[in-house]
């Protein structure tokens, strides 16, 4: 028997729940900053930084102090229980102040899972300095990666997930959860029998989950859910038809523009789910091949989504990882996307030019039905939702200057929607797609695992060798590799895995600190979704609806239209980045 | 009064079937029931928060539009046709409609080359539905 808890009109309750969530979020941030140790009050000792061979800081490396050949690790008198390196790789280890004269040697042993243990001994000068109670700073300590059995487990699991998703053998979320279960299961059970199988523990796994992304996605889900039921998409599509006055080229142009803008501000899948049925009706009413409207809309949706932080899940991932604000995307990417969109419209008009002369008159009965499909169903709700959504966008824009991160802005927008526009919490919270949120959480853990075992470092090192110190080569390789790979593998896991790699290149390639490579990743991974039918979720849902209307979009047909579109738009995007940076 | 049940969508293959069924209805002085089945199975391709009932509403509108086009096509040739919109799995919806409306013939369209339905599969489906409903089936 189910116990039904009704939240319906309990507005203070909702507020409390949401406030609780916000507080937890803030406390978490404070907590994480408080975890950074302060060395200001330390006595004297040895400080240093542990890095890997790519110069990346190594967190959690245990530093064991050895004095006169004896470990100080469990010396309760000094409470010196193996300190470890922090997130920036830095560490500080105190030297016991008593019996300094008796010290003849001091050495450190640095160990961490998935790395070879390394050690170093203080020189006679350093020893004298320490004996005179002066701290010393060591040069950066490099740790070499160790390929363990856990490395192979994590790497194989990640590839397996990509394959399962690409072949649609398992739902995205199920595939990612399966990967998480294998990784943690092997770590705990396998690790108990063979230490080499250990990858990470549950606490470490959770540290890889980016809660900014989770909250931003959740907040936007609620905001979009309120807007989607008002009929605004269908109304816009019908108005496109009216505005075009039967001119097919104008209809395609307006529909593509509307789709691009909607995808930039909301999300591609919702846009295509709601635009496709009405677009098919418009096409049929006019005697056009519906695919001449649907395929251009799909292409426009995937390109348009790139222009804002909230337009695609990949942008949300990139923005959160690289700390790029809503305005950063608007400043550095939107103009380029607009130019790419213009080029895309030009390409589409040439490709579908034969359709321009196929238009015919519409029967009054069908026109009446079309009009009915294209009306705003909830005008009052749309008015309120429009105001809240507008304010949310304003907060996204000004958020940077008032220290408001996008995740909190989305949460505020969602709470406002719940309180003022659609107070049925039960219904609204049901629109939060927990499977998607679980997908992100599980994906972060799996990507965290390949980061932990060193696969990402290896890819970064290999890519670093290919691009050398050339920013131009880095941009070209990254954008085009991302574009081509996104057509065949799911772009969300791909982007999530590439983020640390791009982060490494950003720090090491001269001139890349402008974050240009992150924008390149955004362009490549999202525009690449246009190259094949399976390249993006929006493609598949639009194809699904179209097939149910009797107009099947085949893989080859989409490839013929989508691949040249990808080449054109990625080319424009590449040129834009070279001009802008 | 004879009733022909014809499952339909849009596209050239469907129009050919609709025309053939309309011709048969003219010959037999029958009424046509055009059936469109809304199946949201494709939503499994996306792990997305859009509520299925919102998508279903849009798919219903699109289905009704396709049915109206089919009925208009029949009316233009002087044949009476009515739309039926069902939800769920295609074969179950077809059987249910056939039984409720007490039809005398169930018409299937010959699969187009690119269709997911193969001829052999369609013949198998037609035979199964004929067995379950006791209504004659025919592939046009």
mmCIF file of C-alpha atoms in Angstrom, chain A residues 162-478:
data_model
loop_
_atom_site.group_PDB
_atom_site.id
_atom_site.type_symbol
_atom_site.label_atom_id
_atom_site.label_comp_id
_atom_site.label_asym_id
_atom_site.label_seq_id
_atom_site.Cartn_x
_atom_site.Cartn_y
_atom_site.Cartn_z
ATOM 1 C CA UNK A 162 30.010 4.509 -24.153
ATOM 2 C CA UNK A 163 29.288 1.404 -26.245
ATOM 3 C CA UNK A 164 26.086 0.514 -24.386
ATOM 4 C CA UNK A 165 24.770 4.038 -24.820
ATOM 5 C CA UNK A 166 25.824 4.329 -28.458
ATOM 6 C CA UNK A 167 24.227 0.996 -29.381
ATOM 7 C CA UNK A 168 21.144 1.791 -27.261
ATOM 8 C CA UNK A 169 21.566 -1.523 -25.471
ATOM 9 C CA UNK A 170 20.826 0.145 -22.165
ATOM 10 C CA UNK A 171 19.197 3.382 -21.067
ATOM 11 C CA UNK A 172 21.831 6.099 -20.418
ATOM 12 C CA UNK A 173 21.116 6.113 -16.705
ATOM 13 C CA UNK A 174 21.162 2.339 -16.407
ATOM 14 C CA UNK A 175 24.465 2.171 -18.272
ATOM 15 C CA UNK A 176 26.061 4.790 -16.016
ATOM 16 C CA UNK A 177 24.640 3.183 -12.856
ATOM 17 C CA UNK A 178 25.921 -0.204 -13.986
ATOM 18 C CA UNK A 179 29.367 1.343 -14.416
ATOM 19 C CA UNK A 180 29.215 2.915 -10.949
ATOM 20 C CA UNK A 181 28.120 -0.368 -9.391
ATOM 21 C CA UNK A 182 30.956 -2.287 -11.058
ATOM 22 C CA UNK A 183 33.576 0.293 -10.084
ATOM 23 C CA UNK A 184 32.511 0.551 -6.445
ATOM 24 C CA UNK A 185 31.842 -3.188 -6.202
ATOM 25 C CA UNK A 186 35.300 -4.021 -7.538
ATOM 26 C CA UNK A 187 36.863 -1.402 -5.246
ATOM 27 C CA UNK A 188 35.243 -2.730 -2.106
ATOM 28 C CA UNK A 189 34.982 -6.478 -2.730
ATOM 29 C CA UNK A 190 37.880 -6.975 -5.146
ATOM 30 C CA UNK A 191 40.065 -4.478 -3.289
ATOM 31 C CA UNK A 192 39.734 -6.519 -0.108
ATOM 32 C CA UNK A 193 41.346 -9.512 -1.839
ATOM 33 C CA UNK A 194 43.749 -7.706 -4.123
ATOM 34 C CA UNK A 195 44.805 -4.158 -3.317
ATOM 35 C CA UNK A 196 45.599 -3.515 -6.975
ATOM 36 C CA UNK A 197 41.895 -3.761 -7.805
ATOM 37 C CA UNK A 198 40.996 -0.873 -5.532
ATOM 38 C CA UNK A 199 39.908 2.282 -7.364
ATOM 39 C CA UNK A 200 38.333 4.559 -4.761
ATOM 40 C CA UNK A 201 35.919 4.477 -1.843
ATOM 41 C CA UNK A 202 32.384 5.830 -1.721
ATOM 42 C CA UNK A 203 33.398 9.105 -0.074
ATOM 43 C CA UNK A 204 36.025 9.772 -2.744
ATOM 44 C CA UNK A 205 33.534 8.817 -5.462
ATOM 45 C CA UNK A 206 31.045 11.390 -4.190
ATOM 46 C CA UNK A 207 33.729 14.067 -4.209
ATOM 47 C CA UNK A 208 33.785 13.780 -7.987
ATOM 48 C CA UNK A 209 30.056 14.594 -8.255
ATOM 49 C CA UNK A 210 29.559 18.169 -9.382
ATOM 50 C CA UNK A 211 26.509 19.373 -7.472
ATOM 51 C CA UNK A 212 26.481 22.701 -9.326
ATOM 52 C CA UNK A 213 25.522 20.759 -12.442
ATOM 53 C CA UNK A 214 22.913 18.662 -10.642
ATOM 54 C CA UNK A 215 21.157 21.701 -9.145
ATOM 55 C CA UNK A 216 21.333 23.715 -12.351
ATOM 56 C CA UNK A 217 19.828 20.875 -14.376
ATOM 57 C CA UNK A 218 17.136 20.272 -11.753
ATOM 58 C CA UNK A 219 16.202 23.951 -11.481
ATOM 59 C CA UNK A 220 15.941 24.346 -15.236
ATOM 60 C CA UNK A 221 13.812 21.189 -15.486
ATOM 61 C CA UNK A 222 11.175 22.781 -13.255
ATOM 62 C CA UNK A 223 11.328 26.121 -15.076
ATOM 63 C CA UNK A 224 10.959 24.427 -18.474
ATOM 64 C CA UNK A 225 8.159 22.143 -17.262
ATOM 65 C CA UNK A 226 5.972 25.137 -16.426
ATOM 66 C CA UNK A 227 6.657 26.848 -19.730
ATOM 67 C CA UNK A 228 6.199 23.771 -21.918
ATOM 68 C CA UNK A 229 2.559 23.256 -21.002
ATOM 69 C CA UNK A 230 1.482 26.781 -21.945
ATOM 70 C CA UNK A 231 1.455 26.110 -25.696
ATOM 71 C CA UNK A 232 4.069 28.788 -26.447
ATOM 72 C CA UNK A 233 6.124 26.535 -28.748
ATOM 73 C CA UNK A 234 3.114 25.559 -30.822
ATOM 74 C CA UNK A 235 1.908 29.173 -30.980
ATOM 75 C CA UNK A 236 5.319 30.335 -32.186
ATOM 76 C CA UNK A 237 5.385 27.656 -34.875
ATOM 77 C CA UNK A 238 1.921 28.608 -36.084
ATOM 78 C CA UNK A 239 2.851 32.300 -36.101
ATOM 79 C CA UNK A 240 5.866 31.386 -38.269
ATOM 80 C CA UNK A 241 3.474 29.890 -40.764
ATOM 81 C CA UNK A 242 1.269 32.991 -40.722
ATOM 82 C CA UNK A 243 4.203 35.376 -40.942
ATOM 83 C CA UNK A 244 5.704 33.508 -43.875
ATOM 84 C CA UNK A 245 2.530 33.942 -45.886
ATOM 85 C CA UNK A 246 3.099 30.597 -47.593
ATOM 86 C CA UNK A 247 6.654 31.450 -48.700
ATOM 87 C CA UNK A 248 8.500 28.257 -47.878
ATOM 88 C CA UNK A 249 12.000 29.778 -47.681
ATOM 89 C CA UNK A 250 10.743 32.332 -45.164
ATOM 90 C CA UNK A 251 8.896 29.664 -43.182
ATOM 91 C CA UNK A 252 12.067 27.544 -42.898
ATOM 92 C CA UNK A 253 14.111 30.606 -41.882
ATOM 93 C CA UNK A 254 11.671 31.698 -39.179
ATOM 94 C CA UNK A 255 11.183 28.173 -37.816
ATOM 95 C CA UNK A 256 14.941 27.631 -37.630
ATOM 96 C CA UNK A 257 15.413 30.958 -35.851
ATOM 97 C CA UNK A 258 12.675 30.242 -33.320
ATOM 98 C CA UNK A 259 14.045 26.749 -32.697
ATOM 99 C CA UNK A 260 17.564 28.091 -32.183
ATOM 100 C CA UNK A 261 16.445 30.773 -29.729
ATOM 101 C CA UNK A 262 14.217 28.340 -27.807
ATOM 102 C CA UNK A 263 17.068 25.822 -27.628
ATOM 103 C CA UNK A 264 19.449 28.486 -26.350
ATOM 104 C CA UNK A 265 17.149 29.513 -23.515
ATOM 105 C CA UNK A 266 15.448 26.231 -22.697
ATOM 106 C CA UNK A 267 16.748 22.940 -23.983
ATOM 107 C CA UNK A 268 16.995 21.164 -27.303
ATOM 108 C CA UNK A 269 14.982 18.081 -26.483
ATOM 109 C CA UNK A 270 11.962 19.951 -25.109
ATOM 110 C CA UNK A 271 12.080 22.310 -28.053
ATOM 111 C CA UNK A 272 12.091 19.483 -30.597
ATOM 112 C CA UNK A 273 9.487 17.426 -28.731
ATOM 113 C CA UNK A 274 7.042 20.295 -28.920
ATOM 114 C CA UNK A 275 8.001 21.867 -32.245
ATOM 115 C CA UNK A 276 8.066 18.682 -34.334
ATOM 116 C CA UNK A 277 4.349 17.690 -34.250
ATOM 117 C CA UNK A 278 3.093 21.174 -35.161
ATOM 118 C CA UNK A 279 5.793 21.567 -37.816
ATOM 119 C CA UNK A 280 4.680 18.307 -39.432
ATOM 120 C CA UNK A 281 1.113 19.586 -39.491
ATOM 121 C CA UNK A 282 2.211 22.872 -41.070
ATOM 122 C CA UNK A 283 4.233 21.022 -43.701
ATOM 123 C CA UNK A 284 1.371 18.671 -44.537
ATOM 124 C CA UNK A 285 -1.108 21.526 -44.690
ATOM 125 C CA UNK A 286 1.162 23.271 -47.181
ATOM 126 C CA UNK A 287 1.832 20.100 -49.160
ATOM 127 C CA UNK A 288 5.529 20.058 -48.247
ATOM 128 C CA UNK A 289 7.725 17.156 -47.286
ATOM 129 C CA UNK A 290 7.725 17.475 -43.455
ATOM 130 C CA UNK A 291 11.396 16.501 -43.370
ATOM 131 C CA UNK A 292 12.196 19.771 -45.126
ATOM 132 C CA UNK A 293 11.078 21.518 -41.927
ATOM 133 C CA UNK A 294 12.039 18.950 -39.291
ATOM 134 C CA UNK A 295 15.661 18.322 -40.282
ATOM 135 C CA UNK A 296 16.499 22.061 -40.492
ATOM 136 C CA UNK A 297 14.867 22.540 -37.089
ATOM 137 C CA UNK A 298 16.992 19.748 -35.584
ATOM 138 C CA UNK A 299 20.156 21.274 -37.032
ATOM 139 C CA UNK A 300 19.199 24.732 -35.759
ATOM 140 C CA UNK A 301 18.374 23.345 -32.338
ATOM 141 C CA UNK A 302 21.769 21.703 -31.871
ATOM 142 C CA UNK A 303 23.616 24.810 -33.022
ATOM 143 C CA UNK A 304 21.422 27.319 -31.154
ATOM 144 C CA UNK A 305 21.785 25.470 -27.865
ATOM 145 C CA UNK A 306 25.503 26.221 -27.763
ATOM 146 C CA UNK A 307 25.022 29.955 -27.450
ATOM 147 C CA UNK A 308 24.207 29.984 -23.730
ATOM 148 C CA UNK A 309 25.352 28.294 -20.551
ATOM 149 C CA UNK A 310 21.936 26.677 -20.068
ATOM 150 C CA UNK A 311 21.319 25.692 -23.699
ATOM 151 C CA UNK A 312 22.890 22.225 -23.618
ATOM 152 C CA UNK A 313 23.931 19.791 -20.886
ATOM 153 C CA UNK A 314 27.459 19.893 -22.313
ATOM 154 C CA UNK A 315 27.612 23.665 -21.789
ATOM 155 C CA UNK A 316 26.375 23.227 -18.229
ATOM 156 C CA UNK A 317 29.188 20.705 -17.625
ATOM 157 C CA UNK A 318 31.795 22.944 -19.256
ATOM 158 C CA UNK A 319 30.608 26.121 -17.519
ATOM 159 C CA UNK A 320 30.609 24.483 -14.124
ATOM 160 C CA UNK A 321 34.003 22.828 -14.521
ATOM 161 C CA UNK A 322 35.798 25.841 -15.996
ATOM 162 C CA UNK A 323 33.890 28.355 -13.873
ATOM 163 C CA UNK A 324 32.498 30.116 -16.939
ATOM 164 C CA UNK A 325 29.547 32.395 -16.269
ATOM 165 C CA UNK A 326 26.396 32.907 -18.319
ATOM 166 C CA UNK A 327 27.921 36.162 -19.578
ATOM 167 C CA UNK A 328 31.147 34.437 -20.591
ATOM 168 C CA UNK A 329 29.192 32.242 -22.979
ATOM 169 C CA UNK A 330 27.226 35.226 -24.278
ATOM 170 C CA UNK A 331 30.417 37.242 -24.729
ATOM 171 C CA UNK A 332 32.672 34.618 -26.266
ATOM 172 C CA UNK A 333 30.362 32.138 -27.946
ATOM 173 C CA UNK A 334 26.974 33.660 -28.831
ATOM 174 C CA UNK A 335 28.218 35.912 -31.672
ATOM 175 C CA UNK A 336 30.027 32.960 -33.262
ATOM 176 C CA UNK A 337 26.950 30.777 -32.925
ATOM 177 C CA UNK A 338 24.812 33.487 -34.542
ATOM 178 C CA UNK A 339 27.157 33.591 -37.531
ATOM 179 C CA UNK A 340 27.127 29.774 -37.702
ATOM 180 C CA UNK A 341 23.323 29.879 -37.580
ATOM 181 C CA UNK A 342 23.205 32.276 -40.529
ATOM 182 C CA UNK A 343 25.547 29.988 -42.479
ATOM 183 C CA UNK A 344 23.364 27.016 -41.523
ATOM 184 C CA UNK A 345 20.204 28.744 -42.750
ATOM 185 C CA UNK A 346 21.972 29.521 -46.045
ATOM 186 C CA UNK A 347 23.000 25.874 -46.419
ATOM 187 C CA UNK A 348 19.505 24.602 -45.597
ATOM 188 C CA UNK A 349 17.835 26.957 -48.063
ATOM 189 C CA UNK A 350 20.117 25.716 -50.822
ATOM 190 C CA UNK A 351 19.635 22.074 -49.866
ATOM 191 C CA UNK A 352 15.838 22.232 -49.696
ATOM 192 C CA UNK A 353 15.317 24.739 -52.520
ATOM 193 C CA UNK A 354 13.170 22.279 -54.508
ATOM 194 C CA UNK A 355 10.573 22.425 -51.745
ATOM 195 C CA UNK A 356 10.051 26.167 -52.259
ATOM 196 C CA UNK A 357 7.730 25.580 -55.177
ATOM 197 C CA UNK A 358 5.735 22.732 -53.698
ATOM 198 C CA UNK A 359 3.501 24.787 -51.457
ATOM 199 C CA UNK A 360 -0.257 24.610 -51.990
ATOM 200 C CA UNK A 361 -3.422 26.029 -50.461
ATOM 201 C CA UNK A 362 -4.819 24.639 -47.226
ATOM 202 C CA UNK A 363 -8.392 23.373 -46.850
ATOM 203 C CA UNK A 364 -10.498 25.356 -44.340
ATOM 204 C CA UNK A 365 -10.999 22.286 -42.121
ATOM 205 C CA UNK A 366 -7.288 21.571 -41.894
ATOM 206 C CA UNK A 367 -6.522 25.245 -41.338
ATOM 207 C CA UNK A 368 -8.943 25.272 -38.444
ATOM 208 C CA UNK A 369 -7.211 22.270 -36.892
ATOM 209 C CA UNK A 370 -3.819 23.849 -37.428
ATOM 210 C CA UNK A 371 -4.996 27.009 -35.736
ATOM 211 C CA UNK A 372 -6.296 24.946 -32.827
ATOM 212 C CA UNK A 373 -2.944 23.159 -32.499
ATOM 213 C CA UNK A 374 -1.096 26.448 -32.578
ATOM 214 C CA UNK A 375 -2.906 28.310 -29.833
ATOM 215 C CA UNK A 376 -1.690 29.233 -26.382
ATOM 216 C CA UNK A 377 -3.479 26.880 -24.042
ATOM 217 C CA UNK A 378 -2.773 28.642 -20.731
ATOM 218 C CA UNK A 379 -2.357 32.380 -21.338
ATOM 219 C CA UNK A 380 -2.465 33.385 -17.665
ATOM 220 C CA UNK A 381 0.181 30.836 -16.737
ATOM 221 C CA UNK A 382 2.300 31.879 -19.703
ATOM 222 C CA UNK A 383 2.193 35.503 -18.542
ATOM 223 C CA UNK A 384 3.402 34.631 -15.064
ATOM 224 C CA UNK A 385 5.911 32.047 -16.280
ATOM 225 C CA UNK A 386 7.239 34.563 -18.796
ATOM 226 C CA UNK A 387 7.850 37.116 -16.038
ATOM 227 C CA UNK A 388 9.620 34.583 -13.803
ATOM 228 C CA UNK A 389 11.647 33.218 -16.691
ATOM 229 C CA UNK A 390 12.634 36.745 -17.774
ATOM 230 C CA UNK A 391 13.777 37.577 -14.234
ATOM 231 C CA UNK A 392 15.681 34.282 -14.054
ATOM 232 C CA UNK A 393 17.541 35.164 -17.251
ATOM 233 C CA UNK A 394 18.322 38.620 -15.815
ATOM 234 C CA UNK A 395 19.751 36.913 -12.726
ATOM 235 C CA UNK A 396 21.839 34.634 -14.924
ATOM 236 C CA UNK A 397 23.229 37.769 -16.587
ATOM 237 C CA UNK A 398 23.861 39.821 -13.438
ATOM 238 C CA UNK A 399 24.706 36.784 -11.306
ATOM 239 C CA UNK A 400 28.413 37.179 -11.888
ATOM 240 C CA UNK A 401 28.462 40.636 -10.320
ATOM 241 C CA UNK A 402 26.375 39.686 -7.272
ATOM 242 C CA UNK A 403 28.201 36.393 -6.604
ATOM 243 C CA UNK A 404 25.211 34.292 -7.573
ATOM 244 C CA UNK A 405 26.221 31.036 -9.208
ATOM 245 C CA UNK A 406 24.028 29.668 -12.048
ATOM 246 C CA UNK A 407 22.875 26.646 -10.024
ATOM 247 C CA UNK A 408 21.415 28.893 -7.324
ATOM 248 C CA UNK A 409 19.854 31.198 -9.926
ATOM 249 C CA UNK A 410 18.110 28.208 -11.533
ATOM 250 C CA UNK A 411 16.962 27.052 -8.111
ATOM 251 C CA UNK A 412 15.534 30.493 -7.306
ATOM 252 C CA UNK A 413 13.744 30.518 -10.668
ATOM 253 C CA UNK A 414 12.339 27.044 -9.990
ATOM 254 C CA UNK A 415 11.131 28.025 -6.503
ATOM 255 C CA UNK A 416 9.498 31.166 -7.893
ATOM 256 C CA UNK A 417 7.737 29.061 -10.545
ATOM 257 C CA UNK A 418 6.510 26.705 -7.835
ATOM 258 C CA UNK A 419 5.309 29.430 -5.492
ATOM 259 C CA UNK A 420 3.671 31.804 -7.936
ATOM 260 C CA UNK A 421 2.986 30.095 -11.244
ATOM 261 C CA UNK A 422 2.341 26.432 -10.623
ATOM 262 C CA UNK A 423 1.947 25.740 -6.907
ATOM 263 C CA UNK A 424 1.083 22.065 -7.313
ATOM 264 C CA UNK A 425 4.365 20.815 -5.926
ATOM 265 C CA UNK A 426 3.467 17.177 -6.333
ATOM 266 C CA UNK A 427 3.001 17.667 -10.066
ATOM 267 C CA UNK A 428 5.948 19.969 -10.464
ATOM 268 C CA UNK A 429 8.383 17.787 -8.575
ATOM 269 C CA UNK A 430 7.210 14.868 -10.683
ATOM 270 C CA UNK A 431 8.632 16.661 -13.724
ATOM 271 C CA UNK A 432 12.092 16.580 -12.235
ATOM 272 C CA UNK A 433 13.588 13.749 -14.164
ATOM 273 C CA UNK A 434 15.405 11.902 -11.447
ATOM 274 C CA UNK A 435 16.757 9.426 -13.970
ATOM 275 C CA UNK A 436 18.633 12.238 -15.710
ATOM 276 C CA UNK A 437 19.993 13.527 -12.409
ATOM 277 C CA UNK A 438 21.030 9.985 -11.497
ATOM 278 C CA UNK A 439 22.670 9.709 -14.910
ATOM 279 C CA UNK A 440 24.789 12.767 -14.170
ATOM 280 C CA UNK A 441 25.698 11.569 -10.664
ATOM 281 C CA UNK A 442 26.668 8.089 -11.889
ATOM 282 C CA UNK A 443 28.537 9.568 -14.841
ATOM 283 C CA UNK A 444 30.545 11.871 -12.582
ATOM 284 C CA UNK A 445 31.545 8.858 -10.497
ATOM 285 C CA UNK A 446 32.611 6.808 -13.520
ATOM 286 C CA UNK A 447 34.569 9.724 -14.993
ATOM 287 C CA UNK A 448 36.016 10.292 -11.509
ATOM 288 C CA UNK A 449 37.186 6.677 -11.526
ATOM 289 C CA UNK A 450 39.104 7.031 -14.788
ATOM 290 C CA UNK A 451 40.535 10.269 -13.444
ATOM 291 C CA UNK A 452 41.541 8.550 -10.216
ATOM 292 C CA UNK A 453 43.318 5.663 -11.918
ATOM 293 C CA UNK A 454 45.170 7.946 -14.319
ATOM 294 C CA UNK A 455 43.493 7.292 -17.676
ATOM 295 C CA UNK A 456 42.588 10.964 -18.072
ATOM 296 C CA UNK A 457 46.191 11.979 -17.288
ATOM 297 C CA UNK A 458 47.416 9.588 -19.943
ATOM 298 C CA UNK A 459 45.001 10.959 -22.542
ATOM 299 C CA UNK A 460 46.007 14.490 -21.541
ATOM 300 C CA UNK A 461 49.690 13.627 -21.846
ATOM 301 C CA UNK A 462 49.182 11.979 -25.234
ATOM 302 C CA UNK A 463 47.127 14.898 -26.509
ATOM 303 C CA UNK A 464 49.708 17.276 -25.052
ATOM 304 C CA UNK A 465 52.390 15.545 -27.129
ATOM 305 C CA UNK A 466 50.266 15.813 -30.287
ATOM 306 C CA UNK A 467 49.506 19.525 -29.919
ATOM 307 C CA UNK A 468 52.817 20.486 -28.345
ATOM 308 C CA UNK A 469 52.798 24.134 -27.301
ATOM 309 C CA UNK A 470 50.771 25.358 -30.249
ATOM 310 C CA UNK A 471 47.458 26.938 -29.307
ATOM 311 C CA UNK A 472 46.322 26.846 -32.935
ATOM 312 C CA UNK A 473 46.893 23.094 -33.175
ATOM 313 C CA UNK A 474 45.206 22.581 -29.811
ATOM 314 C CA UNK A 475 42.079 24.443 -30.910
ATOM 315 C CA UNK A 476 41.903 22.641 -34.240
ATOM 316 C CA UNK A 477 42.483 19.172 -32.802
ATOM 317 C CA UNK A 478 40.045 19.679 -29.954
#
